[in-house]
């Protein structure tokens, strides 16, 4: 088996010289084991990602489960019209985008900064300990994070809320209820929960930087700042760009559980996002078709964003994703 | 005796084989035959399908039951998912028969219309016309309602605080304000610190406006309609009345003066009892059965004094002495019969006969109390638990309390009088049970019923996600002082403009046609 993967001995077939393309059939035959290994991955995407797309048809129907895909009435783009002209659309899009932009602005660079800081640490024990500690929040569920937030920031018994009140004085601020505080709290929760975990990929990239480069820079008289600017940063730039493009696809994906758990009557005006709206309409109200239409819109917008960012990355002289 | 790996293996094989056979035998029967599939909510650990309780229930019903127990917290979601699937159980507890998903399924013919069927069965025949109407979907009954008291609203107060301050039980909303103020300012717990408040209000879990919340209770007390009501021949929503604004000015005053818990917008309903039991707040406006919970919690914390710590009263009069009471639905969900396997009228009758047997007096007692002589005995008309240390009896108690009672359509204590109340530990608690019945009867005379309950508005179904939160949120914002009364009125206008006007028109038409 192993021999199949090895390049063919030159003597056996000298005709297809190096650099010349193999015919698809020959390639398929020659690398059959590699292609076989591809099958599970393809099957995964086909079964779990592409087949369910059949269900997207209900976005164009008035879907009643009992009547099924075949029996439900076709209504064309009615649900999309309703979505785009309805009173909720502007608010949902606004809230989703603002949260997304805030998250990208704060939560995207945070792991990079932390990884770079950790990278500068000399003491290996300290570095490892900090790494382990900041991974932990990643493993807590949003329910726990939300409960902790209420415990710490509640206007009645919140420890931190009372502490701040003790220092600043004035009227008590209800951090978990006020609309003004909703976004900062969401961003802070995200930072707390995911920054540590996000450093992994950057630390891996940093570990791959050739020490020879640093040595050469030092010989040329570069200080730590110069080394960082001319060696470290260019080394992890491709990783940053790829991560940025991937993030852009999820721009409209809000963290459903997190937002759902932090929503109340006073902050709903800034907390309603596409994901909570889809859940409310689809699961609790049984509006399957409308919810699917909203979901489809989100999906299409996500794809456009990925292509847009990829194009932008290439325009700026970076290697894109594809 | 030690368990060898071989034994474990043999056990595992046996269990797997049992599962496989069970799965196969279930799959092999296409028709209902003598087995019914059931979906019901669960409040604890799932009953043993071969346990004593299940056997007793199956014997009485004359049917094998294959029950899917779904934890109550996710029952609503699971219901919608099940309705969207092609495997609808024969008998399904529907907690909200006006939810769009059930209405759509029922109208598409997924469930039997039982409106003209139920009268033929002595125990399924609706005992209360108001409740039958309330539990219908546009006048048609797609299930047998699970009866509950028609009026459960009550005010629960810390009796020890009242006694210490020399206060009487409130009779009017003004009294309640005075009590709340005294609870806040006069140090009712006598610890020398100003660390208490009066009323405890939680974050209401649904953005649906009319949801039996403390806010709704106060609206009705002030004379606003319960959800919707007729004013001069015109249907108006609860919040489009002067009484609604009077009620909210009253609440806002309490909140502004600090007589209400400061976290009323975020306090989780699951933690509603905590401030009451911990002695931070002293008044809860909710259902009277909360008294049982509170007694239990107080007993845990103050085993010697708890009997003197809880007082209860019914609905309150408004300042001019007129009284309006907030009724409840009179039922808690329905049991619907799906047409998927039960296809013919004969099969339907067969199923209804089984349900009728479970709704008989014997059935109500079995599903509420358990097996007489095995896990309880009757004493002074109360059920008293026996053999509690026997593990098998413990299982029976668990299965009844957290599971099988959900299958009862008459399995509610305090109504119909079929099942026994469990005998409370103290005289105070027994008095509380008696008081509940007295207050129910008294307040039912002033109950304000919602004429739209039997009906489903298509617009509300389609636009509920947009419409429901508008006024619910605006009210909280008004109470929190974030918007003025004028802005609250603007939000109500926005509700009308966003489709609420259509909702009212639809309901008005249905109510007028329905003749109520």
Short mmCIF file of N, CA, C and O in Angstrom, two decimals, chain A residues 8 10 13-22 30:
data_model
loop_
_atom_site.label_atom_id
_atom_site.label_comp_id
_atom_site.label_asym_id
_atom_site.label_seq_id
_atom_site.Cartn_x
_atom_site.Cartn_y
_atom_site.Cartn_z
N UNK A 8 6.06 7.47 -8.82
CA UNK A 8 6.46 6.33 -9.67
C UNK A 8 7.94 6.40 -9.99
O UNK A 8 8.49 7.50 -10.17
N UNK A 10 11.16 6.56 -12.00
CA UNK A 10 11.36 7.26 -13.27
C UNK A 10 11.50 6.27 -14.43
O UNK A 10 10.99 6.50 -15.52
N UNK A 13 7.98 4.69 -16.26
CA UNK A 13 7.28 5.42 -17.31
C UNK A 13 7.95 6.76 -17.50
O UNK A 13 7.63 7.73 -16.81
N UNK A 14 8.86 6.88 -18.36
CA UNK A 14 9.59 8.12 -18.51
C UNK A 14 8.77 9.17 -19.26
O UNK A 14 9.07 10.35 -19.19
N UNK A 15 7.68 8.72 -19.94
CA UNK A 15 6.94 9.64 -20.80
C UNK A 15 6.32 10.82 -20.04
O UNK A 15 6.59 11.97 -20.37
N UNK A 16 5.47 10.59 -18.98
CA UNK A 16 4.91 11.76 -18.30
C UNK A 16 5.96 12.45 -17.45
O UNK A 16 6.14 12.13 -16.28
N UNK A 17 6.63 13.33 -18.03
CA UNK A 17 7.74 13.98 -17.36
C UNK A 17 7.25 14.87 -16.23
O UNK A 17 6.07 15.20 -16.15
N UNK A 18 8.14 15.18 -15.33
CA UNK A 18 7.83 16.04 -14.20
C UNK A 18 7.17 17.33 -14.67
O UNK A 18 7.62 17.94 -15.64
N UNK A 19 6.08 17.74 -14.02
CA UNK A 19 5.44 18.99 -14.38
C UNK A 19 4.34 18.79 -15.39
O UNK A 19 3.43 19.60 -15.50
N UNK A 20 4.35 17.66 -16.09
CA UNK A 20 3.27 17.46 -17.04
C UNK A 20 2.07 16.87 -16.30
O UNK A 20 2.23 16.05 -15.42
N UNK A 21 0.87 17.31 -16.70
CA UNK A 21 -0.33 16.88 -15.97
C UNK A 21 -0.70 15.46 -16.32
O UNK A 21 -0.58 15.05 -17.47
N UNK A 22 -1.16 14.75 -15.28
CA UNK A 22 -1.67 13.40 -15.50
C UNK A 22 -3.10 13.51 -15.97
O UNK A 22 -3.81 14.46 -15.63
N UNK A 30 -3.85 6.25 -9.74
CA UNK A 30 -2.56 6.24 -9.07
C UNK A 30 -2.69 6.65 -7.61
O UNK A 30 -2.09 6.08 -6.74
#
